[in-house]
Coordinates of C-alpha atoms and ligand atoms in Angstrom, one line a residue:
X1 CA 102.0 109.8 125.1
X2 CA 104.8 107.1 124.2
X3 CA 103.4 104.0 122.7
X4 CA 105.1 100.6 121.4
X5 CA 103.6 99.5 118.1
X6 CA 104.5 96.5 116.1
X7 CA 104.0 96.3 112.1
X8 CA 103.7 92.9 110.6
X9 CA 103.9 92.8 107.4
X10 CA 106.0 96.1 107.1
X11 CA 107.8 95.5 103.7
X12 CA 104.4 95.3 101.6
X13 CA 102.6 97.7 100.1
X14 CA 100.6 99.5 102.7
X15 CA 103.3 98.4 105.5
X16 CA 106.1 100.4 103.7
X17 CA 104.4 103.6 103.5
X18 CA 102.5 103.1 107.3
X19 CA 105.6 102.3 108.9
X20 CA 106.7 105.1 107.9
X21 CA 103.8 107.4 109.0
X22 CA 103.9 106.3 112.3
X23 CA 107.1 106.8 113.0
X24 CA 106.7 110.5 112.1
X25 CA 103.3 110.4 114.3
X26 CA 105.0 108.3 117.4
X27 CA 109.1 108.5 116.9
X28 CA 111.3 106.1 114.9
X29 CA 111.8 103.8 118.6
X30 CA 108.4 103.4 119.1
X31 CA 107.4 101.4 115.9
X32 CA 109.0 97.6 115.4
X33 CA 109.0 96.9 111.5
X34 CA 108.8 93.2 111.5
X35 CA 109.2 91.3 108.4
X36 CA 109.8 87.7 107.0
X37 CA 113.0 89.5 105.2
X38 CA 115.0 92.3 106.7
X39 CA 114.2 95.6 105.7
X40 CA 116.1 99.0 104.6
X41 CA 114.5 101.2 107.4
X42 CA 116.4 103.1 110.1
X43 CA 114.5 102.2 113.1
X44 CA 113.8 99.0 115.0
X45 CA 113.2 96.2 113.0
X46 CA 112.9 92.5 113.9
X47 CA 112.5 89.2 111.2
X48 CA 109.1 87.6 111.9
X49 CA 107.5 85.1 109.9
X50 CA 103.5 85.6 111.7
X51 CA 103.0 82.0 111.4
X52 CA 105.5 81.5 113.9
X53 CA 103.7 82.4 117.4
X54 CA 106.1 81.9 120.2
X55 CA 108.2 84.4 117.9
X56 CA 105.3 86.9 117.9
X57 CA 104.9 86.4 121.7
X58 CA 108.7 87.0 122.4
X59 CA 108.8 90.4 120.6
X60 CA 105.4 91.4 122.0
X61 CA 107.2 91.2 125.6
X62 CA 110.3 92.4 124.3
X63 CA 108.9 95.6 123.0
X64 CA 106.1 96.0 125.3
X65 CA 103.6 96.4 122.5
X66 CA 100.5 98.1 122.9
X67 CA 99.3 98.2 119.6
X68 CA 100.0 95.9 116.9
X69 CA 99.2 96.0 112.6
X70 CA 98.8 93.1 111.4
X71 CA 99.4 93.7 107.6
X72 CA 101.4 90.5 107.2
X73 CA 99.0 88.8 104.2
X74 CA 98.8 86.6 101.0
X75 CA 96.1 88.8 98.5
X76 CA 93.1 87.3 96.6
X77 CA 94.8 85.8 93.5
X78 CA 97.8 84.3 95.1
X79 CA 96.0 83.1 98.3
X80 CA 94.1 80.6 95.6
X81 CA 97.6 79.3 95.0
X82 CA 98.3 78.1 98.6
X83 CA 94.9 78.0 100.5
X84 CA 96.4 76.4 103.7
X85 CA 99.5 78.9 103.7
X86 CA 96.8 82.0 103.4
X87 CA 94.6 80.8 106.3
X88 CA 97.8 80.3 108.4
X89 CA 98.9 83.8 107.7
X90 CA 95.6 85.8 107.1
X91 CA 93.2 84.0 110.0
X92 CA 95.4 82.0 112.1
X93 CA 98.1 84.8 112.8
X94 CA 95.6 86.9 113.4
X95 CA 93.7 84.6 116.0
X96 CA 96.8 84.4 117.8
X97 CA 97.4 88.1 117.7
X98 CA 93.8 88.4 119.3
X99 CA 94.6 86.0 121.9
X100 CA 98.6 88.1 123.1
X101 CA 96.4 91.1 122.8
X102 CA 94.0 89.7 125.8
X103 CA 96.8 88.1 127.6
X104 CA 99.1 90.9 127.4
X105 CA 96.7 93.6 127.9
X106 CA 97.2 95.6 124.2
X107 CA 95.3 98.8 124.2
X108 CA 94.4 98.3 120.1
X109 CA 94.5 96.4 117.2
X110 CA 94.0 97.1 113.6
X111 CA 93.2 94.2 111.2
X112 CA 92.7 95.2 107.5
X113 CA 89.8 93.4 105.8
X114 CA 89.3 93.9 102.0
X115 CA 86.6 94.1 99.1
X116 CA 87.6 90.4 99.1
X117 CA 85.1 89.7 101.5
X118 CA 82.2 90.5 99.2
X119 CA 80.6 87.7 96.9
X120 CA 78.4 87.2 94.2
X121 CA 75.4 87.2 96.2
X122 CA 76.6 91.0 98.1
X123 CA 74.6 93.9 96.0
X124 CA 77.3 95.4 93.3
X125 CA 76.2 99.2 93.6
X126 CA 76.4 101.0 96.7
X127 CA 77.4 97.7 98.9
X128 CA 76.4 98.4 102.1
X129 CA 78.1 97.8 105.5
X130 CA 76.0 95.0 106.4
X131 CA 75.1 92.4 104.3
X132 CA 75.3 89.0 102.5
X133 CA 79.0 87.6 102.5
X134 CA 79.9 84.8 100.5
X135 CA 83.3 85.4 99.5
X136 CA 84.7 83.2 97.1
X137 CA 88.4 82.8 97.3
X138 CA 90.5 82.0 100.8
X139 CA 91.4 85.7 101.3
X140 CA 87.9 86.8 101.8
X141 CA 86.7 83.5 103.7
X142 CA 90.0 84.0 106.0
X143 CA 89.7 88.0 106.0
X144 CA 86.0 87.7 106.9
X145 CA 86.4 85.4 109.5
X146 CA 89.0 87.6 111.0
X147 CA 86.2 90.3 111.0
X148 CA 84.4 87.9 112.7
X149 CA 86.9 87.1 114.9
X150 CA 87.7 90.4 115.9
X151 CA 83.7 92.0 116.7
X152 CA 83.5 88.6 119.2
X153 CA 87.0 90.0 120.8
X154 CA 85.7 93.4 121.4
X155 CA 82.1 92.4 122.7
X156 CA 83.5 89.0 125.1
X157 CA 87.1 90.5 126.3
X158 CA 86.1 94.6 125.5
X159 CA 89.6 94.8 122.7
X160 CA 89.8 97.7 120.7
X161 CA 89.9 95.8 117.6
X162 CA 89.7 98.1 114.6
X163 CA 89.3 97.1 110.6
X164 CA 88.9 98.5 107.6
X165 CA 87.9 97.0 104.0
X166 CA 90.6 98.0 101.7
X167 CA 89.4 98.1 97.8
X168 CA 92.3 98.1 95.5
X169 CA 95.2 100.4 96.5
X170 CA 96.9 102.4 94.4
X171 CA 100.4 103.4 94.9
X172 CA 103.8 104.7 93.7
X173 CA 106.4 103.4 96.5
X174 CA 106.1 99.6 96.6
X175 CA 104.3 97.5 93.5
X176 CA 101.9 95.2 94.7
X177 CA 101.9 91.4 93.8
X178 CA 99.3 88.9 94.3
X179 CA 96.3 90.8 94.2
X180 CA 93.5 90.9 91.6
X181 CA 93.3 95.1 91.2
X182 CA 97.5 95.2 91.0
X183 CA 96.1 96.2 87.4
X184 CA 95.7 99.6 88.8
X185 CA 99.4 100.2 89.6
X186 CA 100.7 97.8 87.3
X187 CA 99.0 100.3 84.6
X188 CA 101.3 103.1 85.4
X189 CA 104.4 101.7 85.3
X190 CA 104.1 99.7 82.0
X191 CA 102.6 103.4 80.5
X192 CA 106.1 105.0 81.2
X193 CA 108.3 101.7 80.8
X194 CA 107.2 100.1 77.4
X195 CA 104.2 102.2 76.4
X196 CA 102.1 99.5 76.2
X197 CA 100.0 97.2 79.1
X198 CA 98.0 93.9 79.0
X199 CA 95.3 93.9 81.3
X200 CA 94.5 90.8 82.7
X201 CA 90.8 91.9 83.1
X202 CA 88.0 93.0 80.6
X203 CA 87.9 96.6 80.0
X204 CA 85.0 97.1 81.5
X205 CA 85.4 95.6 85.1
X206 CA 84.7 98.0 87.6
X207 CA 86.5 97.9 91.1
X208 CA 86.7 100.4 94.1
X209 CA 90.4 101.9 94.6
X210 CA 91.8 104.2 97.1
X211 CA 95.1 106.2 96.4
X212 CA 97.6 105.7 99.1
X213 CA 97.5 108.7 100.8
X214 CA 94.4 108.1 101.6
X215 CA 94.3 104.6 102.6
X216 CA 96.9 106.4 105.3
X217 CA 95.0 109.0 106.0
X218 CA 91.8 106.3 106.8
X219 CA 94.0 103.8 109.3
X220 CA 95.3 106.9 111.0
X221 CA 92.3 108.8 111.2
X222 CA 90.8 105.3 112.5
X223 CA 93.4 104.3 115.4
X224 CA 93.2 107.9 116.5
X225 CA 89.2 108.0 116.7
X226 CA 88.0 108.5 120.5
X227 CA 86.8 104.4 121.4
X228 CA 83.1 106.0 121.6
X229 CA 82.9 106.7 118.3
X230 CA 84.1 103.5 116.6
X231 CA 80.4 101.6 116.7
X232 CA 81.9 98.2 115.2
X233 CA 85.1 96.1 114.9
X234 CA 83.6 94.4 111.8
X235 CA 85.8 96.6 109.1
X236 CA 84.1 99.5 107.5
X237 CA 83.7 100.0 104.4
X238 CA 85.8 102.1 102.8
X239 CA 86.8 103.5 98.9
X240 CA 88.3 106.2 97.2
X241 CA 86.5 106.2 94.1
X242 CA 85.5 102.8 91.6
X243 CA 87.3 102.7 87.8
X244 CA 87.6 100.1 84.8
X245 CA 90.6 99.3 83.4
X246 CA 89.3 101.1 80.1
X247 CA 88.2 104.0 82.3
X248 CA 92.4 103.9 84.1
X249 CA 93.6 103.8 80.3
X250 CA 92.1 106.6 79.0
X251 CA 93.0 109.1 81.9
X252 CA 96.9 107.8 81.5
X253 CA 96.4 107.9 77.6
X254 CA 95.6 111.5 77.9
X255 CA 98.9 112.8 79.5
X256 CA 100.7 109.8 77.3
X257 CA 99.6 109.9 74.0
X258 CA 100.5 106.4 72.1
X259 CA 100.0 104.5 75.2
X260 CA 98.6 101.5 74.3
X261 CA 96.5 98.8 76.2
X262 CA 95.1 95.4 74.8
X263 CA 93.2 92.7 77.3
X264 CA 93.5 89.1 78.3
X265 CA 91.3 88.3 80.9
X266 CA 93.1 85.3 83.4
X267 CA 91.7 83.6 86.1
X268 CA 91.5 86.6 88.3
X269 CA 88.1 87.8 86.0
X270 CA 86.5 85.3 87.9
X271 CA 87.6 87.0 91.1
X272 CA 86.8 90.9 90.5
X273 CA 83.7 89.6 88.6
X274 CA 82.2 88.3 92.6
X275 CA 83.5 92.0 93.9
X276 CA 81.7 94.7 94.2
X277 CA 81.6 98.1 91.9
X278 CA 80.5 100.6 94.4
X279 CA 80.6 101.2 98.1
X280 CA 78.5 102.4 100.5
X281 CA 81.2 103.9 103.5
X282 CA 78.8 106.0 104.8
X283 CA 79.5 104.0 108.3
X284 CA 83.1 105.4 108.4
X285 CA 82.0 109.0 107.6
X286 CA 79.4 109.6 109.7
X287 CA 81.6 107.7 112.9
X288 CA 84.8 109.0 112.6
X289 CA 83.9 111.4 109.8
X290 CA 86.5 109.6 106.7
X291 CA 86.6 111.2 103.5
X292 CA 88.7 110.8 100.8
X293 CA 90.6 113.7 99.1
X294 CA 92.3 111.7 95.9
X295 CA 89.8 110.8 92.4
X296 CA 90.5 108.9 89.7
X297 CA 92.2 112.0 88.0
X298 CA 94.2 113.5 90.9
X299 CA 95.2 109.5 91.8
X300 CA 96.9 109.7 88.1
X301 CA 98.5 113.0 88.1
X302 CA 100.1 112.0 91.2
X303 CA 100.8 108.5 90.5
X304 CA 102.2 109.8 86.9
X305 CA 104.2 112.7 88.7
X306 CA 105.8 110.6 91.7
X307 CA 107.1 107.1 89.6
X308 CA 110.4 106.8 89.1
X309 CA 112.2 104.3 86.1
X310 CA 115.1 104.1 85.1
Ligands
LIG1 C1 93.2 92.4 96.1 O1 93.5 92.6 95.0 O2 93.4 90.8 96.3 C2 93.8 93.4 97.3 C3 92.5 93.7 98.0 C4 91.0 94.0 97.2 O3 92.2 93.4 98.8 N1 93.9 94.4 96.5

């Protein structure tokens, strides 16, 4: 069946890879990539500032959109530098998408949530699907509010909204920026480019992570699952594996002898300390058969095999 799919934030870490995969599955012309800037992509693309609701509506009408992925976001660390813009992009633009989805009878909406919705009062080990959520960054607050609106729209308007709580995403296609988990990508580039990495988190700060191929698999599987298998529009807990900067370093240095690391924690330490260490993603496993393919070791192998440094 032909679908018209609109993706916001298509030039970001996840968007770059997801647009490619969606186009492989649904055809180039059926996936409209949008971003603030022009992208180096074949296939339909449009400049879109997601805070411009009139433009968003114009594109939804122009392409008769029936699926939206709202990937545009400011992440945890950058978000603290501009809380009003973070709220506008992460939540208000998303709320506008929900309203337009009802108005134009859009079939399905994907909302990326995050481990940033957890706070210091959330259990850190095996964080359950339903728990205490008192996020401590505007990023977490905007994403948790988005989750609540997703569930509300599902219950009130029968809108098919699906969502995942992403851990740190490790990938070699685009280097992430503005997040607290960025060290998990930066460390690979430093190992290959300069041979030294200065980490902005303490050596033993454990955080949940996921490799990009598993991230894309999770999004595609969740969105393709029969509606009756989806038991919530809140974000599903999701995890690949958990790792500390020191554990990641130890795996990299086994493969790149001589690589060194030092630690100089900054503001991001406080954010990382408020997040969970390990996640219970059993609801995703039972509802739509989520199962990651990548652990720490094969993630390190595939990253080092694919990063191109000049
Ligand atoms: C961040 O570090 O802000 C993101 C996230 C975990 O959502 N990568």
